[in-house]
Structure formats: C-alpha cells, structure tokens
Short mmCIF file of N, CA and C in Angstrom, two decimals:
data_model
loop_
_atom_site.label_atom_id
_atom_site.label_comp_id
_atom_site.label_asym_id
_atom_site.label_seq_id
_atom_site.Cartn_x
_atom_site.Cartn_y
_atom_site.Cartn_z
N UNK A 1 109.89 93.34 103.97
CA UNK A 1 108.85 94.24 104.86
C UNK A 1 109.92 94.20 106.32
N UNK A 2 110.62 96.16 106.22
CA UNK A 2 110.96 96.00 107.43
C UNK A 2 111.72 95.59 108.90
N UNK A 3 111.80 95.03 109.82
CA UNK A 3 111.85 94.60 110.77
C UNK A 3 113.30 94.82 111.53
N UNK A 4 112.75 95.12 113.09
CA UNK A 4 113.93 95.63 113.63
C UNK A 4 114.05 94.07 114.62
N UNK A 5 115.78 94.57 114.48
CA UNK A 5 115.94 92.53 115.31
C UNK A 5 116.83 93.19 116.59
N UNK A 6 115.71 92.13 117.62
CA UNK A 6 116.75 92.79 118.92
C UNK A 6 117.41 91.45 119.55
N UNK A 7 118.78 91.67 119.39
CA UNK A 7 120.18 90.21 120.36
C UNK A 7 120.45 90.76 121.65
N UNK A 8 121.03 90.07 122.38
CA UNK A 8 121.54 90.38 123.17
C UNK A 8 122.72 89.76 123.21
N UNK A 9 123.46 90.88 123.63
CA UNK A 9 124.99 90.01 123.34
C UNK A 9 125.40 89.59 122.20
N UNK A 10 124.36 89.97 120.99
CA UNK A 10 124.51 89.75 119.86
C UNK A 10 124.95 88.41 118.98
N UNK A 11 123.41 87.44 120.27
CA UNK A 11 123.62 85.80 119.49
C UNK A 11 122.25 86.18 119.13
N UNK A 12 122.43 85.67 117.94
CA UNK A 12 120.41 85.38 117.05
C UNK A 12 119.73 84.78 117.69
N UNK A 13 120.45 83.38 118.16
CA UNK A 13 119.69 82.13 118.50
C UNK A 13 118.43 82.68 119.71
N UNK A 14 118.70 84.58 120.31
CA UNK A 14 118.49 84.33 121.70
C UNK A 14 117.86 85.58 121.52
N UNK A 15 117.54 86.49 119.86
CA UNK A 15 116.89 87.70 119.84
C UNK A 15 115.96 87.22 119.57
N UNK A 16 114.51 88.79 119.18
CA UNK A 16 113.60 88.43 118.94
C UNK A 16 113.55 89.92 117.47
N UNK A 17 112.13 89.55 117.31
CA UNK A 17 111.93 90.26 115.80
C UNK A 17 110.57 91.15 116.11
N UNK A 18 110.85 92.22 115.21
CA UNK A 18 109.84 93.08 115.47
C UNK A 18 109.13 93.73 114.37
N UNK A 19 108.58 93.67 113.71
CA UNK A 19 108.02 93.16 112.60
C UNK A 19 107.16 94.62 112.16
N UNK A 20 106.18 94.47 110.93
CA UNK A 20 105.83 95.61 111.54
C UNK A 20 105.37 97.32 111.16
N UNK A 21 106.58 97.29 110.24
CA UNK A 21 106.68 99.04 110.04
C UNK A 21 106.71 99.12 109.29
N UNK A 22 105.25 100.30 108.71
CA UNK A 22 104.58 101.61 108.00
C UNK A 22 106.49 101.59 106.99
N UNK A 23 105.23 101.70 105.60
CA UNK A 23 106.36 102.49 104.43
C UNK A 23 105.93 103.30 103.38
N UNK A 24 106.31 103.26 102.61
CA UNK A 24 105.84 104.41 101.50
C UNK A 24 105.35 103.13 100.49
N UNK A 25 105.55 102.05 100.63
CA UNK A 25 105.14 101.31 99.59
C UNK A 25 104.20 100.16 101.09
N UNK A 26 103.99 100.54 101.81
CA UNK A 26 102.81 99.64 102.63
C UNK A 26 102.55 100.68 103.64
N UNK A 27 101.40 101.89 102.96
CA UNK A 27 101.00 102.13 103.88
C UNK A 27 100.60 102.06 104.81
N UNK A 28 100.03 102.99 105.94
CA UNK A 28 99.05 101.96 107.28
C UNK A 28 97.70 102.62 106.48
N UNK A 29 96.85 101.73 106.78
CA UNK A 29 95.19 101.43 106.20
C UNK A 29 94.65 103.02 106.86
N UNK A 30 94.78 103.37 107.96
CA UNK A 30 93.72 104.30 108.26
C UNK A 30 94.57 104.95 109.57
N UNK A 31 94.99 106.40 108.93
CA UNK A 31 95.08 107.59 110.06
C UNK A 31 94.02 107.95 110.88
N UNK A 32 93.56 107.37 110.80
CA UNK A 32 93.05 107.07 111.96
C UNK A 32 93.08 107.27 112.93
N UNK A 33 94.21 106.93 114.39
CA UNK A 33 94.51 106.41 116.50
C UNK A 33 92.70 105.37 115.99
N UNK A 34 91.31 105.38 116.39
CA UNK A 34 90.62 105.53 117.13
C UNK A 34 90.07 104.08 115.64
N UNK A 35 90.53 103.66 114.79
CA UNK A 35 90.37 102.56 113.88
C UNK A 35 91.09 101.56 114.22
N UNK A 36 89.91 100.60 114.14
CA UNK A 36 90.57 98.96 114.26
C UNK A 36 90.29 98.38 112.72
N UNK A 37 91.29 98.36 111.97
CA UNK A 37 90.97 97.60 110.46
C UNK A 37 91.74 96.94 110.17
N UNK A 38 91.02 95.95 109.45
CA UNK A 38 91.05 94.38 108.87
C UNK A 38 91.69 94.84 107.28
N UNK A 39 92.53 94.35 106.06
CA UNK A 39 92.68 94.10 105.02
C UNK A 39 92.34 92.97 104.86
N UNK A 40 92.20 92.42 103.84
CA UNK A 40 92.49 90.83 103.79
C UNK A 40 92.69 90.93 102.63
N UNK A 41 93.38 89.57 101.67
CA UNK A 41 94.18 90.13 100.46
C UNK A 41 93.37 89.69 99.76
N UNK A 42 91.97 89.03 99.76
CA UNK A 42 90.47 89.43 98.30
C UNK A 42 90.01 90.78 98.53
N UNK A 43 89.92 91.49 99.29
CA UNK A 43 89.31 93.33 98.88
C UNK A 43 88.35 93.42 99.86
N UNK A 44 88.49 92.55 101.02
CA UNK A 44 87.71 92.44 102.62
C UNK A 44 87.69 93.19 103.83
N UNK A 45 87.16 93.62 103.76
CA UNK A 45 87.86 95.11 104.85
C UNK A 45 86.94 94.98 106.16
N UNK A 46 87.24 95.45 107.47
CA UNK A 46 86.32 95.06 108.40
C UNK A 46 86.76 96.37 109.17
N UNK A 47 85.97 97.12 109.14
CA UNK A 47 86.81 98.43 110.29
C UNK A 47 85.65 99.01 111.42
N UNK A 48 86.79 99.09 113.03
CA UNK A 48 85.06 99.27 113.91
C UNK A 48 86.12 100.59 113.73
N UNK A 49 85.54 101.75 114.48
CA UNK A 49 85.59 103.28 115.13
C UNK A 49 85.36 103.43 116.91
N UNK A 50 86.25 103.38 117.78
CA UNK A 50 86.27 103.08 119.38
C UNK A 50 85.16 103.98 119.49
N UNK A 51 85.82 104.79 118.81
CA UNK A 51 85.19 107.11 119.05
C UNK A 51 83.87 107.31 118.29
N UNK A 52 83.41 105.91 117.02
CA UNK A 52 82.24 106.91 117.14
C UNK A 52 81.27 105.50 117.38
N UNK A 53 82.14 104.75 117.56
CA UNK A 53 81.64 102.69 117.69
C UNK A 53 80.69 102.55 116.44
N UNK A 54 81.62 102.22 115.18
CA UNK A 54 80.65 102.02 114.13
C UNK A 54 81.05 100.95 113.71
N UNK A 55 80.73 100.47 113.55
CA UNK A 55 81.46 98.82 112.91
C UNK A 55 81.33 99.06 111.80
N UNK A 56 82.22 98.64 110.16
CA UNK A 56 81.64 98.26 109.00
C UNK A 56 82.63 96.59 107.72
N UNK A 57 81.70 96.65 107.45
CA UNK A 57 82.29 95.22 107.13
C UNK A 57 81.55 96.48 105.33
N UNK A 58 83.11 95.72 104.22
CA UNK A 58 82.78 95.01 102.77
C UNK A 58 82.99 94.02 102.65
N UNK A 59 81.95 92.54 101.81
CA UNK A 59 82.16 92.44 100.92
C UNK A 59 82.40 92.17 99.11
N UNK A 60 83.57 92.52 98.57
CA UNK A 60 83.29 92.44 97.22
C UNK A 60 82.34 93.80 97.34
N UNK A 61 80.92 93.93 96.60
CA UNK A 61 79.99 94.96 96.21
C UNK A 61 79.07 95.17 97.24
N UNK A 62 79.13 94.51 97.80
CA UNK A 62 78.38 94.73 99.69
C UNK A 62 79.01 94.93 101.08
N UNK A 63 77.85 95.64 102.19
CA UNK A 63 79.21 96.22 102.64
C UNK A 63 77.32 96.37 103.72
N UNK A 64 78.16 96.12 104.86
CA UNK A 64 77.34 96.74 106.38
C UNK A 64 78.01 97.39 107.13
N UNK A 65 76.55 98.82 107.81
CA UNK A 65 77.09 99.02 108.15
C UNK A 65 76.38 99.14 109.37
N UNK A 66 76.78 99.30 111.01
CA UNK A 66 76.14 99.32 111.88
C UNK A 66 76.66 100.48 113.24
N UNK A 67 75.92 100.41 114.00
CA UNK A 67 76.14 101.44 115.09
C UNK A 67 75.33 101.01 115.91
N UNK A 68 74.90 101.97 117.02
CA UNK A 68 74.22 101.21 118.58
C UNK A 68 72.33 101.91 117.50
N UNK A 69 72.45 102.30 116.79
CA UNK A 69 71.28 103.08 116.52
C UNK A 69 70.45 102.01 115.54
N UNK A 70 72.13 101.24 114.17
CA UNK A 70 70.99 101.02 113.10
C UNK A 70 71.71 100.32 112.44
N UNK A 71 71.20 99.48 111.46
CA UNK A 71 72.68 98.09 110.79
C UNK A 71 71.01 99.14 109.00
N UNK A 72 73.15 99.15 108.38
CA UNK A 72 72.11 99.09 107.79
C UNK A 72 72.72 98.22 106.35
N UNK A 73 72.57 97.33 105.38
CA UNK A 73 73.14 96.15 104.50
C UNK A 73 72.66 97.21 103.32
N UNK A 74 73.92 96.76 101.78
CA UNK A 74 74.00 97.84 100.63
C UNK A 74 74.03 96.24 100.24
N UNK A 75 73.73 95.87 98.89
CA UNK A 75 73.88 94.52 98.74
C UNK A 75 73.40 94.58 97.55
N UNK A 76 74.40 94.74 96.05
CA UNK A 76 73.38 94.75 94.65
C UNK A 76 72.56 95.70 94.00
N UNK A 77 73.40 97.53 94.97
CA UNK A 77 73.22 98.16 94.60
C UNK A 77 71.42 99.07 95.71
N UNK A 78 70.84 97.60 96.67
CA UNK A 78 69.53 97.92 96.66
C UNK A 78 69.87 97.55 98.72
N UNK A 79 69.14 98.39 99.27
CA UNK A 79 69.61 99.35 101.03
C UNK A 79 68.26 98.69 101.42
#
C-alpha cells in the first residue's frame, strides 16, 4: 500500500505516516462522495449514503435496505 512518510528534519523517529491512497490495483470502493462504505474481507458490505439517507447491508446472499420510509429484507430469494 502506498503511504507518505513525514519526517521533520529527516528524523524518522519523530515522523508520521499518512496511509490509504487508492491506486489501480486497489480502487476506491465507491465513486460517490456521499457514500460511507465499508467492505469486509468476507464480502460483507455496509453502505450509507448521506444524500439519499439510505443504509444498505449485504451479508452473503442476504441484503437489508433502510430509508426513513421503509425497511426491506431479502433472504433466500424472499423479500
């Protein structure tokens, strides 16, 4: 993963690291700046969109979508 190392006066013991730059091999999970999105190693995804105020969760084949007006649960092909 690419990082930036900031080291005042060249002393790495007093330095800091700024991690987390997206790149071709590890692209951003969403191009929408209103999305807060977390992807876990097992494929679970939690996404909240600040503009639409919509929360969605994907766990395996089960999905949950929630807004201020409704909650939708899809599991095993049943909604």
